[in-house]
mmCIF file of C-alpha atoms in Angstrom:
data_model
loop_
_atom_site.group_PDB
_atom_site.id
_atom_site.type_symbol
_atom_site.label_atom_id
_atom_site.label_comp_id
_atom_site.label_asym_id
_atom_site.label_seq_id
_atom_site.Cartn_x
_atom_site.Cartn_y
_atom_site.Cartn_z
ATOM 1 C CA UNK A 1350 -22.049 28.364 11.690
ATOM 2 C CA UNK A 1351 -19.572 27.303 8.987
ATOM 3 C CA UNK A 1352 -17.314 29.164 7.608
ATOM 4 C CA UNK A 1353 -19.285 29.053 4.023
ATOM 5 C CA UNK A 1354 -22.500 29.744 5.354
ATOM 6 C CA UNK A 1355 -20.652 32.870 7.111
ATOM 7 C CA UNK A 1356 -19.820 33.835 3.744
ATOM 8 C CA UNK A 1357 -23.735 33.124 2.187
ATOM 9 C CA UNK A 1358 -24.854 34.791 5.049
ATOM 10 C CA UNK A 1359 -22.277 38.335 4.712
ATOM 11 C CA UNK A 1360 -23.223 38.676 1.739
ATOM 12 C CA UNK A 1361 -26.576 38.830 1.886
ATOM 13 C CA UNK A 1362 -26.414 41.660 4.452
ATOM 14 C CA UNK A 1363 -23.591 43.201 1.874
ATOM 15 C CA UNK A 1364 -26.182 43.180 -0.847
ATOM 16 C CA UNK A 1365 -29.134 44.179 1.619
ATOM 17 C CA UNK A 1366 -27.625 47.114 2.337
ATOM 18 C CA UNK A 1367 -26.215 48.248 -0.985
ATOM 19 C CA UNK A 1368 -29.590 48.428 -1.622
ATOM 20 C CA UNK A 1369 -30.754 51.454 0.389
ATOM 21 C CA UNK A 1370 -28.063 53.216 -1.797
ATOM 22 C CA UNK A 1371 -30.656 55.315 -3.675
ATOM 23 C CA UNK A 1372 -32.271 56.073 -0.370
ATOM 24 C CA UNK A 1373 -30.000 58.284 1.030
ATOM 25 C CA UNK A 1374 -28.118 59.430 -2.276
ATOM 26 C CA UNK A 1375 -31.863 60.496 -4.376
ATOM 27 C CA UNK A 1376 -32.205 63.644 -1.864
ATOM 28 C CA UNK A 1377 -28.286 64.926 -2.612
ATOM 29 C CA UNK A 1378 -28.761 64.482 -5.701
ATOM 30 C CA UNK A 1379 -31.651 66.165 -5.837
ATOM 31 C CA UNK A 1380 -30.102 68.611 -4.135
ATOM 32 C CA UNK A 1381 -27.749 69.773 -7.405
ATOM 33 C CA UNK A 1382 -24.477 68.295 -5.534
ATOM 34 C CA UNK A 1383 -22.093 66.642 -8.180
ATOM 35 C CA UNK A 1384 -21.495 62.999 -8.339
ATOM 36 C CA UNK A 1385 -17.414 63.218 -7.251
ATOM 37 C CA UNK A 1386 -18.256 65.611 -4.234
ATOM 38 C CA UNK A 1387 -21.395 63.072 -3.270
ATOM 39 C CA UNK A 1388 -18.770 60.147 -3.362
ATOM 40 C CA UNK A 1389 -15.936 61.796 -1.422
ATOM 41 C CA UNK A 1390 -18.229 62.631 1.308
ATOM 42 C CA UNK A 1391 -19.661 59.321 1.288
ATOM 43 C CA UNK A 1392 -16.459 57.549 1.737
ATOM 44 C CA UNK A 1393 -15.553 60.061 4.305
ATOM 45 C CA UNK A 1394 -18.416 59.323 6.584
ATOM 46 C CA UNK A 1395 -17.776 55.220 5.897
ATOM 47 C CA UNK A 1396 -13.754 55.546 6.235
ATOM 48 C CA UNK A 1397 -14.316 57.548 9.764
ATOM 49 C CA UNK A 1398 -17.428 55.358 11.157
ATOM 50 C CA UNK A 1399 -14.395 52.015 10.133
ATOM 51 C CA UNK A 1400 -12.011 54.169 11.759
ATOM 52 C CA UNK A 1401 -13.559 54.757 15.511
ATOM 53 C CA UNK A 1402 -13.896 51.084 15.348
ATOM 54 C CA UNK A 1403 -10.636 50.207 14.182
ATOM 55 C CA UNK A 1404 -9.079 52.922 16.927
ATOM 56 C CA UNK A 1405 -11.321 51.282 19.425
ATOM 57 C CA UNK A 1406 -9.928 48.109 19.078
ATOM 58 C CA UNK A 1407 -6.558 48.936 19.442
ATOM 59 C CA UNK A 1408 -5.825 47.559 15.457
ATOM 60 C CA UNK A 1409 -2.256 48.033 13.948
ATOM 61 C CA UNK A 1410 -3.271 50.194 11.582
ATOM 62 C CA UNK A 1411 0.352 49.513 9.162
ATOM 63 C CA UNK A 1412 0.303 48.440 6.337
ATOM 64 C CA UNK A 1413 3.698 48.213 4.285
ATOM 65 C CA UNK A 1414 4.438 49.832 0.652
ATOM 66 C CA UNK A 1415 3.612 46.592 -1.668
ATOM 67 C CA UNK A 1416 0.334 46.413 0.330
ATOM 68 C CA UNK A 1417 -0.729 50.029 -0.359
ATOM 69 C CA UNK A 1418 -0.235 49.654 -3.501
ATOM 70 C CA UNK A 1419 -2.691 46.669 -4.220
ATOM 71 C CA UNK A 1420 -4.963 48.768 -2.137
ATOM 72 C CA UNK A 1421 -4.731 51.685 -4.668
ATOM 73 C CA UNK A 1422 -5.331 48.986 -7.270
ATOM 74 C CA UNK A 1423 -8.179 48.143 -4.867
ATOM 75 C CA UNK A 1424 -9.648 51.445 -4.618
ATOM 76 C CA UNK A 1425 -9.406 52.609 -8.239
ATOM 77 C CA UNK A 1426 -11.610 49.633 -9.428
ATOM 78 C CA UNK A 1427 -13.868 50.590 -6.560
ATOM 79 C CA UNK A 1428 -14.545 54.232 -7.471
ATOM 80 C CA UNK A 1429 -14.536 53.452 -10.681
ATOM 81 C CA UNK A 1430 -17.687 51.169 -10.228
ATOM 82 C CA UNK A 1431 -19.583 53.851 -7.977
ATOM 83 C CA UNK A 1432 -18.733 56.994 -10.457
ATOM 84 C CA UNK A 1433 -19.755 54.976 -13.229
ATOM 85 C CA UNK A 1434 -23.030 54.091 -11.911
ATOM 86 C CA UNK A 1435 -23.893 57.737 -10.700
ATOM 87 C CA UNK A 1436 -23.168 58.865 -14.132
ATOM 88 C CA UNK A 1437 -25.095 56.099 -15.768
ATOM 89 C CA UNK A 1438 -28.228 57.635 -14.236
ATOM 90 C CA UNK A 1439 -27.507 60.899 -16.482
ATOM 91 C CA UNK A 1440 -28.677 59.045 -19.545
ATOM 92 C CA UNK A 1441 -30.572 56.129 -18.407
ATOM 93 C CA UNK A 1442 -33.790 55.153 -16.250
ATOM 94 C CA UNK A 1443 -33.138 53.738 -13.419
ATOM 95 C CA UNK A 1444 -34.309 50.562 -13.924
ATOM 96 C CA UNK A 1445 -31.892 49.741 -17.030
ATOM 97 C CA UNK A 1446 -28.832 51.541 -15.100
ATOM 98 C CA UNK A 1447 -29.333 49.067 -12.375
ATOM 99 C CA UNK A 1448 -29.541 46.418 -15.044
ATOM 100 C CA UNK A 1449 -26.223 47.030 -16.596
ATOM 101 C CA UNK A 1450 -24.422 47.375 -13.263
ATOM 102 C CA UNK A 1451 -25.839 44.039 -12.231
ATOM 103 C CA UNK A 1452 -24.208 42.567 -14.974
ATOM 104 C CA UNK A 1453 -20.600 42.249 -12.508
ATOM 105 C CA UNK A 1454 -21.310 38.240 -12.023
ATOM 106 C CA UNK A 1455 -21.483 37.862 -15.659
ATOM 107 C CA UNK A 1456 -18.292 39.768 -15.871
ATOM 108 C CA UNK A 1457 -16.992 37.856 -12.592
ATOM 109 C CA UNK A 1458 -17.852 34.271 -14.897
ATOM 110 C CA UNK A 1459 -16.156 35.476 -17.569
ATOM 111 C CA UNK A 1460 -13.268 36.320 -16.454
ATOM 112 C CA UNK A 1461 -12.768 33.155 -14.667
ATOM 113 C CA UNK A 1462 -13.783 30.836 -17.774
ATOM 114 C CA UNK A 1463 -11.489 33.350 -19.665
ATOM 115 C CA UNK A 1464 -8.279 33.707 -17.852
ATOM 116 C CA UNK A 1465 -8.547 31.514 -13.873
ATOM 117 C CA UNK A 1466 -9.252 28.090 -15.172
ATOM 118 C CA UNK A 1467 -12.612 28.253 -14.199
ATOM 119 C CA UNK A 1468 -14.806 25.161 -15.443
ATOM 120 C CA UNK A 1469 -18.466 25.225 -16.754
ATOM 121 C CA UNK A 1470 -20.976 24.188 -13.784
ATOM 122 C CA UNK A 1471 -24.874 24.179 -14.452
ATOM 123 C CA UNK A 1472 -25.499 25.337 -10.810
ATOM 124 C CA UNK A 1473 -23.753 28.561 -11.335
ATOM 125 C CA UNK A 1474 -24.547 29.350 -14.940
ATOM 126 C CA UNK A 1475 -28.267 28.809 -14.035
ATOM 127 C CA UNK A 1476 -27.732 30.758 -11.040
ATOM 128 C CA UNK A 1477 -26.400 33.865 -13.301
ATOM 129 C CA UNK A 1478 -28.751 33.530 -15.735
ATOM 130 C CA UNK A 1479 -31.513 33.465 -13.666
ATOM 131 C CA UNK A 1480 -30.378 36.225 -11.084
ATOM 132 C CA UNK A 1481 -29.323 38.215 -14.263
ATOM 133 C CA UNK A 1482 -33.356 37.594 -16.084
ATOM 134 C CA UNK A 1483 -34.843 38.784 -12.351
ATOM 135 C CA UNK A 1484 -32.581 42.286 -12.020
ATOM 136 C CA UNK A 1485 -33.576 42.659 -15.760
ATOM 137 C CA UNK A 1486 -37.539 42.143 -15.366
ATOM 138 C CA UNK A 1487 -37.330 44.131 -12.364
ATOM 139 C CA UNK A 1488 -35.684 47.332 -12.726
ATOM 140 C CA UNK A 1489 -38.106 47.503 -15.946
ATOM 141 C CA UNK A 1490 -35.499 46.413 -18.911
ATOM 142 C CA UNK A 1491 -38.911 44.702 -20.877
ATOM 143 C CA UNK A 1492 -41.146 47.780 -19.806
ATOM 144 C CA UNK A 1493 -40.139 49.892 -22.219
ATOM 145 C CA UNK A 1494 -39.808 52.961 -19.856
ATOM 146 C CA UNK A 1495 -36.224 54.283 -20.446
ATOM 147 C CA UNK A 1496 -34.481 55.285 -23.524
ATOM 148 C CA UNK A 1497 -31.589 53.452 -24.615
ATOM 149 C CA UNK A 1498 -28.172 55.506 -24.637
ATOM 150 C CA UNK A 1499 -24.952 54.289 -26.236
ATOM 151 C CA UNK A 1500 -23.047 56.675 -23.586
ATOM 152 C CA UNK A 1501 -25.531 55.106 -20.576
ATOM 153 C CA UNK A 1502 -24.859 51.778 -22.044
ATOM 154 C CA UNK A 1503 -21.292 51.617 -21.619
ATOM 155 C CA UNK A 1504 -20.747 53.798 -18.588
ATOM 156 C CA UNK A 1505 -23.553 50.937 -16.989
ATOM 157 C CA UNK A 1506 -21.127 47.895 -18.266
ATOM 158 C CA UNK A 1507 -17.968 50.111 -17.157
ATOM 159 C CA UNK A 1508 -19.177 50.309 -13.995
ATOM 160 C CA UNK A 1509 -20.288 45.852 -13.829
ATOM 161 C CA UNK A 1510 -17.368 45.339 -15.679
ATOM 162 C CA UNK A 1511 -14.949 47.143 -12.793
ATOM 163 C CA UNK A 1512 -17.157 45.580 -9.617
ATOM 164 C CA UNK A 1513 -16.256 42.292 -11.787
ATOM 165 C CA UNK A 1514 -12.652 42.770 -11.205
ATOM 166 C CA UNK A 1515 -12.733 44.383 -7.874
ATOM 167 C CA UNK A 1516 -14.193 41.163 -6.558
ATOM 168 C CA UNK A 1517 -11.917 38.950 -7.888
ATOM 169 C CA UNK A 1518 -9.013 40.913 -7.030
ATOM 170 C CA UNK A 1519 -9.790 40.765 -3.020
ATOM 171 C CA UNK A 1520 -8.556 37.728 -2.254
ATOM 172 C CA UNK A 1521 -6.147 37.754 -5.374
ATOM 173 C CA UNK A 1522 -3.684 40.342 -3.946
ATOM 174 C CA UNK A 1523 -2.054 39.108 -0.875
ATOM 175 C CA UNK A 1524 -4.538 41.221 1.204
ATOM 176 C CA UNK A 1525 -6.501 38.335 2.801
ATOM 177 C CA UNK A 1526 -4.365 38.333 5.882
ATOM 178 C CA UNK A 1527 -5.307 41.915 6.790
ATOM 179 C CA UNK A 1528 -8.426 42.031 8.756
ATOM 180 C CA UNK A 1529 -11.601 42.991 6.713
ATOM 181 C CA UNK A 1530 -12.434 46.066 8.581
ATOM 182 C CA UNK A 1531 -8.971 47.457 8.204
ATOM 183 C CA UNK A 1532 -8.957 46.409 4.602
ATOM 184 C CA UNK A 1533 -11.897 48.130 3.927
ATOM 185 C CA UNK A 1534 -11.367 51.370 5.748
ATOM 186 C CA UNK A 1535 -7.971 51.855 3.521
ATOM 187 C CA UNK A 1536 -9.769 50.613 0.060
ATOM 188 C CA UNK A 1537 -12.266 54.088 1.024
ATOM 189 C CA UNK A 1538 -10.074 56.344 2.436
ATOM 190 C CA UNK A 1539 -7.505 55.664 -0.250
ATOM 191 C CA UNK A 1540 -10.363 56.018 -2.849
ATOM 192 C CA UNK A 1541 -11.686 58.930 -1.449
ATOM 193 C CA UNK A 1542 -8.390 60.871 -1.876
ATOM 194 C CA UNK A 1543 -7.968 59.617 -5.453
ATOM 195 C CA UNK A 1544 -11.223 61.445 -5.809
ATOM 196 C CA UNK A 1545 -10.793 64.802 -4.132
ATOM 197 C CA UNK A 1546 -7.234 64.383 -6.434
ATOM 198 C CA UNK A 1547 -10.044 64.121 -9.622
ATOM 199 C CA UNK A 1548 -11.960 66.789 -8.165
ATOM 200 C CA UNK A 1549 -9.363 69.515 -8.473
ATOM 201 C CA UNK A 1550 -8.463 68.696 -12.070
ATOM 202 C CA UNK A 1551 -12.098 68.873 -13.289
ATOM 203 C CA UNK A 1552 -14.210 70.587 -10.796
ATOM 204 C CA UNK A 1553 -11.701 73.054 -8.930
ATOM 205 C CA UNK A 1554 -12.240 70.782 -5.709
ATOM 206 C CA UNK A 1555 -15.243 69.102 -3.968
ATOM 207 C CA UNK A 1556 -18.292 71.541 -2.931
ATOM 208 C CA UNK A 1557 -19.991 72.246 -0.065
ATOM 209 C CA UNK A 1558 -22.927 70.490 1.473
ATOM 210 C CA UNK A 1559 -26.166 72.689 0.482
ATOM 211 C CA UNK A 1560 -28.067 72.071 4.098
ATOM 212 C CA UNK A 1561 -28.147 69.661 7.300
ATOM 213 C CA UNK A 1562 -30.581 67.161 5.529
ATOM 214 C CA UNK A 1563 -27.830 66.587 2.862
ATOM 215 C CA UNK A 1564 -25.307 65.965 5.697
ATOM 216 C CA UNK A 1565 -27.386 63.672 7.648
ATOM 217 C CA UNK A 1566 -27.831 61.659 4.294
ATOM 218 C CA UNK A 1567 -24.383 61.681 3.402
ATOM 219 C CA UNK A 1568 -23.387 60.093 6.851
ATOM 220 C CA UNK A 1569 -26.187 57.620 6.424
ATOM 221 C CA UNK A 1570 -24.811 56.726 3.180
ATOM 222 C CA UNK A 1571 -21.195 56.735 4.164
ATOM 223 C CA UNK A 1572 -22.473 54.207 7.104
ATOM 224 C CA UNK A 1573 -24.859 51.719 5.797
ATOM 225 C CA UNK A 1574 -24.452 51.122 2.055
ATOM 226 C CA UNK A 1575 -20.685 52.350 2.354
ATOM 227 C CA UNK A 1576 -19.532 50.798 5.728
ATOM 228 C CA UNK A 1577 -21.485 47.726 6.588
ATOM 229 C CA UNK A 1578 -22.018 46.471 3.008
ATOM 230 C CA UNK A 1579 -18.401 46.510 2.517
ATOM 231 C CA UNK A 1580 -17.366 45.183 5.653
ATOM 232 C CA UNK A 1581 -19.853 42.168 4.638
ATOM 233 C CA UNK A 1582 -18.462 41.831 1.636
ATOM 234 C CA UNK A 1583 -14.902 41.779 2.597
ATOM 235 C CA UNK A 1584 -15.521 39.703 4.531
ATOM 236 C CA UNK A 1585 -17.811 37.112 2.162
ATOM 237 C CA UNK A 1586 -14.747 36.853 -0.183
ATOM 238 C CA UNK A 1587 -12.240 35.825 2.184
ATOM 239 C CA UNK A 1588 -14.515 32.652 2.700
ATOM 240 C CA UNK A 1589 -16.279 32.122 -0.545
ATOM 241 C CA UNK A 1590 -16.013 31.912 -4.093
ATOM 242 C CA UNK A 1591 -16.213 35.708 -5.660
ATOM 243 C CA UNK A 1592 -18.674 34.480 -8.513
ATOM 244 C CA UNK A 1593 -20.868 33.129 -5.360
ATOM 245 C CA UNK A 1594 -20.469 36.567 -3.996
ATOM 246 C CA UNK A 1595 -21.343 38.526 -6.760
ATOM 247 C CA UNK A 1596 -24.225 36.337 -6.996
ATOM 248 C CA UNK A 1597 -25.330 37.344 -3.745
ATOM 249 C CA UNK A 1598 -25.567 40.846 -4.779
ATOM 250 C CA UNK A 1599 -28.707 40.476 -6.520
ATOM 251 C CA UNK A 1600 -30.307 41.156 -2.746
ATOM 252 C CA UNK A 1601 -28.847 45.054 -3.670
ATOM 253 C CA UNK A 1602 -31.552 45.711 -6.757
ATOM 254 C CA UNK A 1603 -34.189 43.781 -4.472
ATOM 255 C CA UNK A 1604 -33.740 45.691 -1.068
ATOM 256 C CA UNK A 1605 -34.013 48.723 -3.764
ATOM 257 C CA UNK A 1606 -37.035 47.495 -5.343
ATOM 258 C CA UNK A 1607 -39.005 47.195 -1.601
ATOM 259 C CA UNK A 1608 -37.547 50.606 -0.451
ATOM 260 C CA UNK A 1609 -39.134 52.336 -3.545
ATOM 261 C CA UNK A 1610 -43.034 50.729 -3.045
ATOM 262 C CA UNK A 1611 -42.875 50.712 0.583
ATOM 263 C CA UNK A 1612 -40.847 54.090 1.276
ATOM 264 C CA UNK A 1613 -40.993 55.925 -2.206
ATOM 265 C CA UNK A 1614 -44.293 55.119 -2.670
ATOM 266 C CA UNK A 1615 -43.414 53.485 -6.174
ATOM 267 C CA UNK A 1616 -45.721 51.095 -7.871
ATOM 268 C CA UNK A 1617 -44.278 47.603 -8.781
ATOM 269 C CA UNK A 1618 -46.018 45.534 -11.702
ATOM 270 C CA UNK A 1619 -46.532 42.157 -12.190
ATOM 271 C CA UNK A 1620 -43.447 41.517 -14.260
ATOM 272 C CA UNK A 1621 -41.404 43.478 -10.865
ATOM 273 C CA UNK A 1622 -42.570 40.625 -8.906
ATOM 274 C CA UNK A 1623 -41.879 37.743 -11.153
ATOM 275 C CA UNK A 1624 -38.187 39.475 -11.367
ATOM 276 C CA UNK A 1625 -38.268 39.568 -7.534
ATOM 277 C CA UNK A 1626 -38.786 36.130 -7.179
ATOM 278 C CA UNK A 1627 -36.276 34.774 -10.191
ATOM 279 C CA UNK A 1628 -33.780 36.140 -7.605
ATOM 280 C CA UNK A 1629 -34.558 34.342 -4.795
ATOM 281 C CA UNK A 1630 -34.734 31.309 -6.580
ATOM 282 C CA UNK A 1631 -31.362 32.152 -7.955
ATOM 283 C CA UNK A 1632 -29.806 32.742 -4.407
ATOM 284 C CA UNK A 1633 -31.398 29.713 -3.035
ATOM 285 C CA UNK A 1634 -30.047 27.687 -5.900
ATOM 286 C CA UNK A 1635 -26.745 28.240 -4.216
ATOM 287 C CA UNK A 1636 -28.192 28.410 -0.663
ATOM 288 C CA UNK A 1637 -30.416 25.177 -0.540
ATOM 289 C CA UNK A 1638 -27.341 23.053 1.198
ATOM 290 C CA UNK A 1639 -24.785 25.280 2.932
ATOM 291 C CA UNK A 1640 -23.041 23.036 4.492
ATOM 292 C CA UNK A 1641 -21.832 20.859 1.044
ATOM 293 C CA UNK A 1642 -21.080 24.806 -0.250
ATOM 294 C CA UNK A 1643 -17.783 23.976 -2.249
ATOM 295 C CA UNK A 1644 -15.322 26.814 -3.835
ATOM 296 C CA UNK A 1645 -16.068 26.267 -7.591
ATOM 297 C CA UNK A 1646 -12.439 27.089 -8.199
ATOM 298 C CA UNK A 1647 -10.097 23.948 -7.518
#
């Protein structure tokens, strides 16, 4: 396998398992725990399952003061995306949150056409518009189910708009030559302190866990959305474009969509599954001929 299709293929399984997000974070929720405390034990269960592995590999774990710094950077971008989604579900459905987060590849294009030199190409503008029209028709933005917040509105394109720029920091900050796992583990234990710091001066510090279900989801979410998606997508940006990768993310809202018929029991109409499949045919748009895969910046 090429090094491309590596990167096609990582993050696909980064955007597969961002997607069971709302599986394990729904019942905490639920469960009256505030959105910082859900987040600091979230990346405390993901920074200690990268950590065993990291220790049981013998990695140097140094990193010097310049790179700590871009991993602050790092981090900040990163909890500011996953705050601003959780509170974008205080004033909007769902469906339309998801929406507005989603829109990080438009941000991602943007940016580039806007300040890297980035050139038009109709392969990836199709792809965006196309993966953007899917996430849109299925999370429900044409159902008419939600009810449109200014405050939800621009906590949902805070929260694309800072995924955006985490992505195309990555490989922008003289961090590609630490591995991704180590990488990773210091972007969420980094952020995870930056929260408890936010924590004290608005909440008086994290709170407790309610009950052992609410732990056992916790770790679930601190492993699989929080660990292994990142991992994937760490390591997807060292070897392809971050548009490509952002892209790629549009499995997330999908792997949500089939975890809420099959395992929430939720229905999914007509319009769901035409947004389902304007997804796939966005991915394979990009996908179709792995091996000619080219970096769209020169």
């Amino acid at each position: 396998m090429n090094s491309q299709l590596r990167g096609v293929v990582n993050g696909i399984i980064s955007g597969v398992s961002f997607g069971m997000i709302p599986l394990f974070s729904i019942p905490v929720i639920a469960a009256g725990m505030d959105n910082v405390s859900i987040l600091v034990y979230r990346f405390l269960f993901g920074s200690a399952a990268m950590l065993a592995i990291l220790l049981l590999r013998k990695t140097n774990m140094r990193v010097s003061l310049s790179e700590l710094l871009r991993i602050v950077l790092l981090a900040f971008f990163y909890i500011t995306t996953a705050l601003a989604t959780l509170e974008c579900y205080k004033y909007l459905s769902s469906g339309i949150a998801t929406a507005l987060v989603y829109t990080d590849p438009i941000w991602c294009a943007l940016i580039g056409l806007a300040f890297l030199g980035d050139k038009f190409s109709i392969k990836l503008t199709s792809s965006i518009l196309l993966a953007s029209l899917g996430v849109m028709m299925m999370t429900g933005v044409f159902s008419g189910d939600g009810t449109f917040s200014m405050i939800g509105l621009l906590l949902g394109l805070a929260s694309g708009l800072a995924y955006g720029i985490y992505l195309i920091l990555v490989p922008r900050l003289k961090v590609k030559h630490i591995a991704s796992l180590k990488l990773t583990f210091y972007v969420f234990f980094t952020g995870m302190w930056l929260l408890i710091a936010y924590s004290l001066m608005t909440n008086g510090g994290v709170e407790e866990v309610p009950d052992s279900s609410c732990w056992l989801d916790l770790a679930l979410l601190g492993l699989i959305p929080t660990a292994i998606s990142n991992i994937c997508v760490t390591v997807s940006l060292k070897l392809i474009d971050s548009t490509i990768v952002a892209i790629l993310g549009a499995f997330e809202p999908l792997t949500a969509m089939v975890v809420g018929v099959v395992i929430l029991g939720e229905p999914l109409g007509f319009i769901g599954v035409v947004g389902g499949m304007l997804i796939l045919v966005a991915v394979a748009i990009l996908t179709i001929n792995p091996q000619k895969l080219k970096f769209i910046r020169k």
